[in-house]
PDB file as gemmi writes it, atoms N, CA and C in Angstrom:
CRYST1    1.000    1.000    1.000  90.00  90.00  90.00 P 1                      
ATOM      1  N   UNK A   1      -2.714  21.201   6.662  1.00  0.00           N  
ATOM      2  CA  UNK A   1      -1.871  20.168   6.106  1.00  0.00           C  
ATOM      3  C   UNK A   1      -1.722  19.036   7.126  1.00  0.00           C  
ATOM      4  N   UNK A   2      -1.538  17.913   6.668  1.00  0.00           N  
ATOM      5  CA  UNK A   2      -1.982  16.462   7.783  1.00  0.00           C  
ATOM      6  C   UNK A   2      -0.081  16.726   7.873  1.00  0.00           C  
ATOM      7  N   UNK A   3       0.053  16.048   9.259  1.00  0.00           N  
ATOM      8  CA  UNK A   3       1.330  15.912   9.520  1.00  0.00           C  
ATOM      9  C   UNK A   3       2.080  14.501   9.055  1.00  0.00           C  
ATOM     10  N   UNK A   4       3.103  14.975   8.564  1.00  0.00           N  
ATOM     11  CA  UNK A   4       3.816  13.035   8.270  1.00  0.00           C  
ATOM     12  C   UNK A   4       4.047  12.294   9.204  1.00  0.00           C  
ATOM     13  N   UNK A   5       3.284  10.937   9.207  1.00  0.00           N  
ATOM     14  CA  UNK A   5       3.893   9.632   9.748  1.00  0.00           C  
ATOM     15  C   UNK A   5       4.655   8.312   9.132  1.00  0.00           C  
ATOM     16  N   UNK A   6       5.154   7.960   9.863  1.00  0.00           N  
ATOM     17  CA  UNK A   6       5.991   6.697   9.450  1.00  0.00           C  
ATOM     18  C   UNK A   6       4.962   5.787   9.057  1.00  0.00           C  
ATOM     19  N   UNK A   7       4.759   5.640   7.734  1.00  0.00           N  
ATOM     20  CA  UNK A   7       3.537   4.049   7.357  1.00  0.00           C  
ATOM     21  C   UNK A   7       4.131   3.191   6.520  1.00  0.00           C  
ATOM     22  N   UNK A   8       3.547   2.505   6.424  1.00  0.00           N  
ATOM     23  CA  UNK A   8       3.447   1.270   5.660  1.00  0.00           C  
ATOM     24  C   UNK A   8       3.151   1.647   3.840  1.00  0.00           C  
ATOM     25  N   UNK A   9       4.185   1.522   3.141  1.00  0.00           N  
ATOM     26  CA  UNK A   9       3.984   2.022   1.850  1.00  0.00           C  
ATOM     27  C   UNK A   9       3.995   1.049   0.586  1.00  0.00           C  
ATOM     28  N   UNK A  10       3.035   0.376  -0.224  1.00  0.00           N  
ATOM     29  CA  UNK A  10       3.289  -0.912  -0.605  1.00  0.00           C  
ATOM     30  C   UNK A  10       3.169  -0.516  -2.694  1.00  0.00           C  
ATOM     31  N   UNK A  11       4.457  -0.732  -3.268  1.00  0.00           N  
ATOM     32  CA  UNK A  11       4.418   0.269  -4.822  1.00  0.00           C  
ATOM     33  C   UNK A  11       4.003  -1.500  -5.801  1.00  0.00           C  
ATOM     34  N   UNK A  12       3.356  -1.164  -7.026  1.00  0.00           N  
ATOM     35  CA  UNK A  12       2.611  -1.680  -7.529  1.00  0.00           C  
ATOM     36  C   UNK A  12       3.556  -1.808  -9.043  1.00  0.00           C  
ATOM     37  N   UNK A  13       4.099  -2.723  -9.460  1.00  0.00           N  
ATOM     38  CA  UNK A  13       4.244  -2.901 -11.334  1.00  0.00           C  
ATOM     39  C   UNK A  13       3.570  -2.296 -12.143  1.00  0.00           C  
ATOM     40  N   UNK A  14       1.925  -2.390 -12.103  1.00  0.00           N  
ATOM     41  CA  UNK A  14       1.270  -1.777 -13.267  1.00  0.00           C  
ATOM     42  C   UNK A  14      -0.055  -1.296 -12.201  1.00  0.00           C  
ATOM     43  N   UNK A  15      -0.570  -0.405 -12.988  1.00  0.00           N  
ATOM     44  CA  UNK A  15      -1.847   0.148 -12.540  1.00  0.00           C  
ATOM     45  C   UNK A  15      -2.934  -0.752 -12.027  1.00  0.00           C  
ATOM     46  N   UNK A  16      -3.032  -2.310 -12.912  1.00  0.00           N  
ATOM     47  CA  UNK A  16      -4.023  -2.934 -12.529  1.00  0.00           C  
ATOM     48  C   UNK A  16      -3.571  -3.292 -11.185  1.00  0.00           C  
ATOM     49  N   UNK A  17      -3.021  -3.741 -10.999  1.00  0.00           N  
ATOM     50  CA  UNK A  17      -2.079  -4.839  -9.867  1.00  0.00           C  
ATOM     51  C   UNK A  17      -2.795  -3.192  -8.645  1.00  0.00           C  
ATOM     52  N   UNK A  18      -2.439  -2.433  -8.811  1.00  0.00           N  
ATOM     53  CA  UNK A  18      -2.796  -1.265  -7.645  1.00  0.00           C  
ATOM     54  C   UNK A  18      -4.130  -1.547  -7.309  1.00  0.00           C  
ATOM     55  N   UNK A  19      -4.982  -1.285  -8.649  1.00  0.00           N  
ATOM     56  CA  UNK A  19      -6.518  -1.351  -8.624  1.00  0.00           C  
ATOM     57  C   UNK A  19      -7.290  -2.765  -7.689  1.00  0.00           C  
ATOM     58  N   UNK A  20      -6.438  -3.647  -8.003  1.00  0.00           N  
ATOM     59  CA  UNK A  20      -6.399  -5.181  -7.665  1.00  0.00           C  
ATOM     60  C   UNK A  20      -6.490  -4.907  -6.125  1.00  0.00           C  
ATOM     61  N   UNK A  21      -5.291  -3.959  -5.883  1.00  0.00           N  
ATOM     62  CA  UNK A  21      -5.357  -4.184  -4.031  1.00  0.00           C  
ATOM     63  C   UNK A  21      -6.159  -3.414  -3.676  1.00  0.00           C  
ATOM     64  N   UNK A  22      -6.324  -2.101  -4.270  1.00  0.00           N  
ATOM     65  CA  UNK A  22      -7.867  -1.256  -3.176  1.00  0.00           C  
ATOM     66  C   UNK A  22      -9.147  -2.279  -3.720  1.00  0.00           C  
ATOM     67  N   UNK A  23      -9.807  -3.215  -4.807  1.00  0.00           N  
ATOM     68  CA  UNK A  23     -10.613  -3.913  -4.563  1.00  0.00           C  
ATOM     69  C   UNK A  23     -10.581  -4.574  -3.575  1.00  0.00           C  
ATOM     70  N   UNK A  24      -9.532  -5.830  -3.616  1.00  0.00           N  
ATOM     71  CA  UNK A  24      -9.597  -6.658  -2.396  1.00  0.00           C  
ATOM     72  C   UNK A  24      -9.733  -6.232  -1.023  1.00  0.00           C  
ATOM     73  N   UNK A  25      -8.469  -5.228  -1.043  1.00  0.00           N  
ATOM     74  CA  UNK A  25      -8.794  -4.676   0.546  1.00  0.00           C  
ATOM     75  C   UNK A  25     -10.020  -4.413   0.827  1.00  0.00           C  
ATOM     76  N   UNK A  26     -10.835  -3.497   0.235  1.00  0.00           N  
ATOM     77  CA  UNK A  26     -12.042  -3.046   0.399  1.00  0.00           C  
ATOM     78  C   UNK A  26     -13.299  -4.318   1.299  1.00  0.00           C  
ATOM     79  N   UNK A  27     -12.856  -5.422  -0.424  1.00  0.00           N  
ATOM     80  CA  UNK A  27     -13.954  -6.525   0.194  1.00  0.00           C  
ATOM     81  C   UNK A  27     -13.067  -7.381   1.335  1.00  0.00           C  
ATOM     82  N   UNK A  28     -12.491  -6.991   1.912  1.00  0.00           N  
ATOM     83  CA  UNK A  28     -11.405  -7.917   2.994  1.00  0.00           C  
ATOM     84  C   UNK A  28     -11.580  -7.112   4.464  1.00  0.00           C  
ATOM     85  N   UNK A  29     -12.049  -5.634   4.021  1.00  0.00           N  
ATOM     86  CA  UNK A  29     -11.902  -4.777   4.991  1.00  0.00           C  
ATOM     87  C   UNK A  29     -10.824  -4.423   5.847  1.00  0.00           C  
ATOM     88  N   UNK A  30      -9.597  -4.276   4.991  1.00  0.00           N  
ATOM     89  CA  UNK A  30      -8.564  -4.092   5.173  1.00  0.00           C  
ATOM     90  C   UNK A  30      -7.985  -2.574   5.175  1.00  0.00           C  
ATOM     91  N   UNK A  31      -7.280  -2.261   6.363  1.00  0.00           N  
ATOM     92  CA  UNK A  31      -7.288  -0.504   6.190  1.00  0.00           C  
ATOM     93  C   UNK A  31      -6.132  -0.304   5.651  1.00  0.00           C  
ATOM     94  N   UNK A  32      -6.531   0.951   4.948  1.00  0.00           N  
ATOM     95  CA  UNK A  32      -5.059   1.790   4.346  1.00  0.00           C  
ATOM     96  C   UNK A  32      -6.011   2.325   3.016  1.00  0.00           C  
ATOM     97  N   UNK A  33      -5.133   3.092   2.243  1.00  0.00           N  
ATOM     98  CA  UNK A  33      -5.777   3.538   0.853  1.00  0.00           C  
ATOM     99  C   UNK A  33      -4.573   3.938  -0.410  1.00  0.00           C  
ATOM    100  N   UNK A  34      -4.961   4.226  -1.156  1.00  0.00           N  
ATOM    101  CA  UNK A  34      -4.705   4.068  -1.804  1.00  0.00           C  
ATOM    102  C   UNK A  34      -4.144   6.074  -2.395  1.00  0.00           C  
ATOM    103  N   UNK A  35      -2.451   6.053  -2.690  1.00  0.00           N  
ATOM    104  CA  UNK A  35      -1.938   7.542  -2.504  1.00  0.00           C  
ATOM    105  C   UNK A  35      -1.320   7.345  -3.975  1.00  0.00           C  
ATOM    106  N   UNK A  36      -0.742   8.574  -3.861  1.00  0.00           N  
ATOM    107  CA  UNK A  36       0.675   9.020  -5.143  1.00  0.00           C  
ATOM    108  C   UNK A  36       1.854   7.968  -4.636  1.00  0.00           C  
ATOM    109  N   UNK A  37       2.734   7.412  -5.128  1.00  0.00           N  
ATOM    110  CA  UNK A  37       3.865   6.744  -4.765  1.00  0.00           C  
ATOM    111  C   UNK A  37       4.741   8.405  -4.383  1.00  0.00           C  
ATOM    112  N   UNK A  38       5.191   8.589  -2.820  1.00  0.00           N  
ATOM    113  CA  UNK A  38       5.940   9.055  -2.336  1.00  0.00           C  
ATOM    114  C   UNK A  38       7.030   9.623  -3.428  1.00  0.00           C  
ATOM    115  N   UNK A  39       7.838  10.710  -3.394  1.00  0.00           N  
ATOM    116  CA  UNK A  39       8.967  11.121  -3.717  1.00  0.00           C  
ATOM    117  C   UNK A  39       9.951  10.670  -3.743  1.00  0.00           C  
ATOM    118  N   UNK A  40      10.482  10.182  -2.055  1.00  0.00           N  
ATOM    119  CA  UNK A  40      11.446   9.118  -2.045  1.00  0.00           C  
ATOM    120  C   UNK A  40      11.479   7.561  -2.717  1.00  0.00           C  
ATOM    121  N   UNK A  41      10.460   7.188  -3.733  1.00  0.00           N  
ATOM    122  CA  UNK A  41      10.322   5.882  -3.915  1.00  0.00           C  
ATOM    123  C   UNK A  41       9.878   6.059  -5.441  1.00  0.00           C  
ATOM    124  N   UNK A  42      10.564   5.444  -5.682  1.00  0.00           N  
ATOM    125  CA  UNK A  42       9.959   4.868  -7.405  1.00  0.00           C  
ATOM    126  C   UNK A  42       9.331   3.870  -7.545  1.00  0.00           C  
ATOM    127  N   UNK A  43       8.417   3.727  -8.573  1.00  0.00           N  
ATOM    128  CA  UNK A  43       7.418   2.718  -8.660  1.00  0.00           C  
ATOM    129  C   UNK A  43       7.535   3.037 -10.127  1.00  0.00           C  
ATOM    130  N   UNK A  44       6.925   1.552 -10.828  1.00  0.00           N  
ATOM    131  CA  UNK A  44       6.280   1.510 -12.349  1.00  0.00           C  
ATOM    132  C   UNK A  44       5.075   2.039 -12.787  1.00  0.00           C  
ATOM    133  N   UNK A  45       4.123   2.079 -11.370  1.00  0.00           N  
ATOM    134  CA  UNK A  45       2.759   2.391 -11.995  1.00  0.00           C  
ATOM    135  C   UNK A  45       2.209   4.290 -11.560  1.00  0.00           C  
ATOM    136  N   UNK A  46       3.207   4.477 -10.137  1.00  0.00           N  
ATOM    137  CA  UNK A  46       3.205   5.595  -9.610  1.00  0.00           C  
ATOM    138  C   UNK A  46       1.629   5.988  -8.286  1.00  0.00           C  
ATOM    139  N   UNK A  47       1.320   4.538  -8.498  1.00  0.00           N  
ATOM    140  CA  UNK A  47      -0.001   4.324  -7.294  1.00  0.00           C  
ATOM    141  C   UNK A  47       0.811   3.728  -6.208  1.00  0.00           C  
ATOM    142  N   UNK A  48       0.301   3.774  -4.970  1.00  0.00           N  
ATOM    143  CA  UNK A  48       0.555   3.300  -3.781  1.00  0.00           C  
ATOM    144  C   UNK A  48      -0.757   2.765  -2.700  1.00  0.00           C  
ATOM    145  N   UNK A  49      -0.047   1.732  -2.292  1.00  0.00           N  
ATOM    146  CA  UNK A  49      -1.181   1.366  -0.872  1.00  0.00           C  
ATOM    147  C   UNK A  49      -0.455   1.949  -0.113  1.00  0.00           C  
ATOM    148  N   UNK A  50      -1.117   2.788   1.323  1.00  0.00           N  
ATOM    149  CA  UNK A  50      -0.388   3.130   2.251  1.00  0.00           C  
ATOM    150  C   UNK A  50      -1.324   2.827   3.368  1.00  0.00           C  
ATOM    151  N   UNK A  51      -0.550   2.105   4.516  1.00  0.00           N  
ATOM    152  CA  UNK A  51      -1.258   1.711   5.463  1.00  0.00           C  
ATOM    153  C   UNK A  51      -0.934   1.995   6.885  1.00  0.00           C  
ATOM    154  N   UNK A  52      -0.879   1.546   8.194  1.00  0.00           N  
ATOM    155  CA  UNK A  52       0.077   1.636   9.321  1.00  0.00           C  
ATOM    156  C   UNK A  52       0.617   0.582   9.422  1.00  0.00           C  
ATOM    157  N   UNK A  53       1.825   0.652  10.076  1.00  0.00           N  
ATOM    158  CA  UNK A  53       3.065  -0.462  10.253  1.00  0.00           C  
ATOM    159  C   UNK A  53       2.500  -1.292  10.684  1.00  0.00           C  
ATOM    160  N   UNK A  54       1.582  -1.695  11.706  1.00  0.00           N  
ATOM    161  CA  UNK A  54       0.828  -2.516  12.590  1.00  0.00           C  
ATOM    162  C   UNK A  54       0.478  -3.457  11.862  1.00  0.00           C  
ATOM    163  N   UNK A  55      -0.277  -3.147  10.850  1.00  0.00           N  
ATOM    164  CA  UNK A  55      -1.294  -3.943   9.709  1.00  0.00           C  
ATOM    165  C   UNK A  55      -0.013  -4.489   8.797  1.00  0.00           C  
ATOM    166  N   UNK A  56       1.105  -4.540   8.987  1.00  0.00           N  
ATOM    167  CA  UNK A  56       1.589  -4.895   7.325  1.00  0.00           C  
ATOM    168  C   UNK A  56       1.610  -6.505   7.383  1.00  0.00           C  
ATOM    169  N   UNK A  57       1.767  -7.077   8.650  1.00  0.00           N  
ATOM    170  CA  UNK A  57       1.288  -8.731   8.517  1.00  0.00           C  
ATOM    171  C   UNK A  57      -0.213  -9.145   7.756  1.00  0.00           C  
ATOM    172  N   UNK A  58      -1.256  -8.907   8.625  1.00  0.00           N  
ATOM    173  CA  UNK A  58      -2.116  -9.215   7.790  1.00  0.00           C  
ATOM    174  C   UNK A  58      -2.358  -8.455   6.544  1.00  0.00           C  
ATOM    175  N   UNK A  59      -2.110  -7.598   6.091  1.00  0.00           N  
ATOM    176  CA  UNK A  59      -1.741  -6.898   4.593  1.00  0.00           C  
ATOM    177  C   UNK A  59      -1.138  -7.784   3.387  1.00  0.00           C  
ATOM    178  N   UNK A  60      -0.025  -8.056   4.109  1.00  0.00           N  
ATOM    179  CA  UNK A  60       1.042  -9.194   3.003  1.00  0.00           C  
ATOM    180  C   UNK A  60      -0.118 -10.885   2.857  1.00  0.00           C  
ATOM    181  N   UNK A  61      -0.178 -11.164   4.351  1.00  0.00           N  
ATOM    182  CA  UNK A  61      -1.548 -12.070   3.948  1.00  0.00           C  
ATOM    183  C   UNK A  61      -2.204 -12.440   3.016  1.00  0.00           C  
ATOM    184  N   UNK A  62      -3.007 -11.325   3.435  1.00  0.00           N  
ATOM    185  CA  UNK A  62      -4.097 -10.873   2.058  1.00  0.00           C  
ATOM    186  C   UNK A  62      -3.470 -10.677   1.077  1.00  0.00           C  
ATOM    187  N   UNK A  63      -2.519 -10.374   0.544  1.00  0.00           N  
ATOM    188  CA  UNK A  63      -2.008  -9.695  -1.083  1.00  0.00           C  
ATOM    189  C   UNK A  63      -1.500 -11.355  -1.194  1.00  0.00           C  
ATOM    190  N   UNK A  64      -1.171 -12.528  -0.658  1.00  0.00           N  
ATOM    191  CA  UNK A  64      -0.616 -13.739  -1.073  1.00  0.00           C  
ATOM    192  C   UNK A  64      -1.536 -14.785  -1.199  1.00  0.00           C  
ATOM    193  N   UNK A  65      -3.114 -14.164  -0.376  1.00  0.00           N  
ATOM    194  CA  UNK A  65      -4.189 -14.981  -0.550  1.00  0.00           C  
ATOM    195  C   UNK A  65      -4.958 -14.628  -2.126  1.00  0.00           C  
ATOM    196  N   UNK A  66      -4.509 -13.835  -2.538  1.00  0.00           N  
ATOM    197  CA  UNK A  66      -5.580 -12.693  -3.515  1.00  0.00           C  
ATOM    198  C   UNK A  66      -4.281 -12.554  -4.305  1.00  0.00           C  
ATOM    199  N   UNK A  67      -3.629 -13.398  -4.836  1.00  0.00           N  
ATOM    200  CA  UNK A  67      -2.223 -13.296  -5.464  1.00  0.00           C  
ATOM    201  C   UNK A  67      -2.109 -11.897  -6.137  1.00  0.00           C  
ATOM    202  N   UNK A  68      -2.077 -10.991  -5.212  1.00  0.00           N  
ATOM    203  CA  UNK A  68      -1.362  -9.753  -5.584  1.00  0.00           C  
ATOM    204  C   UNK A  68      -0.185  -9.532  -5.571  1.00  0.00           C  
ATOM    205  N   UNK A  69       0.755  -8.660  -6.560  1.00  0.00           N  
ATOM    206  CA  UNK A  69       2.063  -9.162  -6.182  1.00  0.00           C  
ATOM    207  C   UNK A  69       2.327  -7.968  -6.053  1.00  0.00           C  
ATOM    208  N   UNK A  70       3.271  -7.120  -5.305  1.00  0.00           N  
ATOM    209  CA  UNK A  70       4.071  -5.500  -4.563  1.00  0.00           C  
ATOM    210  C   UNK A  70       5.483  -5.991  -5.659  1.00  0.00           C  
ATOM    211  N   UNK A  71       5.701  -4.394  -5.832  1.00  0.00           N  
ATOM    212  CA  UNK A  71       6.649  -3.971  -6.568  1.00  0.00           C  
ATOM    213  C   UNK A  71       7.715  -3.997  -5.420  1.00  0.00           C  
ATOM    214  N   UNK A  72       7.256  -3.105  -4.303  1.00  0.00           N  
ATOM    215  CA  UNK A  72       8.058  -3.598  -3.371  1.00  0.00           C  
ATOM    216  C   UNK A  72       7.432  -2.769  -1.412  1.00  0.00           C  
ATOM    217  N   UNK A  73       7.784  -3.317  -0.741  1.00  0.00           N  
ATOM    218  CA  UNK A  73       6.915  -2.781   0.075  1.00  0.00           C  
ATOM    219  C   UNK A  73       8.173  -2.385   1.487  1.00  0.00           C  
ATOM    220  N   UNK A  74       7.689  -1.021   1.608  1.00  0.00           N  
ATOM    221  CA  UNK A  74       8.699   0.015   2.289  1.00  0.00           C  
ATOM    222  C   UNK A  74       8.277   0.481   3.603  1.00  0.00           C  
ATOM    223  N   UNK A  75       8.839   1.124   4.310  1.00  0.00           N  
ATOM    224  CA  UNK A  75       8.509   2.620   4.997  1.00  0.00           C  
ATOM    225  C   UNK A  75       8.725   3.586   4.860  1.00  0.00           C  
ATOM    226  N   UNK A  76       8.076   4.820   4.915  1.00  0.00           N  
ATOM    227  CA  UNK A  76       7.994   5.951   4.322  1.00  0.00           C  
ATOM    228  C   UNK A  76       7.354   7.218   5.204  1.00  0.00           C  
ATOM    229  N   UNK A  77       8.176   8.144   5.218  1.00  0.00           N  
ATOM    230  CA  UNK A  77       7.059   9.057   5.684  1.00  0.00           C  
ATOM    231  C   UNK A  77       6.170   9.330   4.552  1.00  0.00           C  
ATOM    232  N   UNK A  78       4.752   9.437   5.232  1.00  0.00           N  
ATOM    233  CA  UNK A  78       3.906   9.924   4.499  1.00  0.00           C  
ATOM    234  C   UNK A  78       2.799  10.739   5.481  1.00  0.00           C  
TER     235      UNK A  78                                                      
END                                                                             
């Protein structure tokens, strides 16, 4: 079992809007992937980006260049 860390947890409105960010990231080469929305957190679509804290500047970046829009974007163990 992987141990929990403190990351970067970013919840999505609808399914596309999720799908939207593992494309872009991908072609952006942006790290993190794509999980279950955490326990502690509710979401509409129940997808998650999860990334490390480090990255969440250029993350938000990218999601405002690539008008993606976050349901809402947290920390979380995961």
């Amino acid at each position: 079992m992987r141990k929990k860390e403190l990351k970067l947890v970013i919840t999505f409105h609808t399914t596309a809007d999720a799908m939207a960010m593992e494309k872009a990231c991908k072609e952006q080469q942006m790290p993190g992937r794509i999980i279950p929305v955490p326990r502690e957190i509710s979401a509409g679509c129940g997808l998650s980006w999860c990334a490390d804290l480090t990255d969440r500047d250029k993350i938000t970046a990218m999601m405002k260049a690539a008008d993606i829009e976050a349901e809402d974007i947290c920390e979380c163990m995961v």
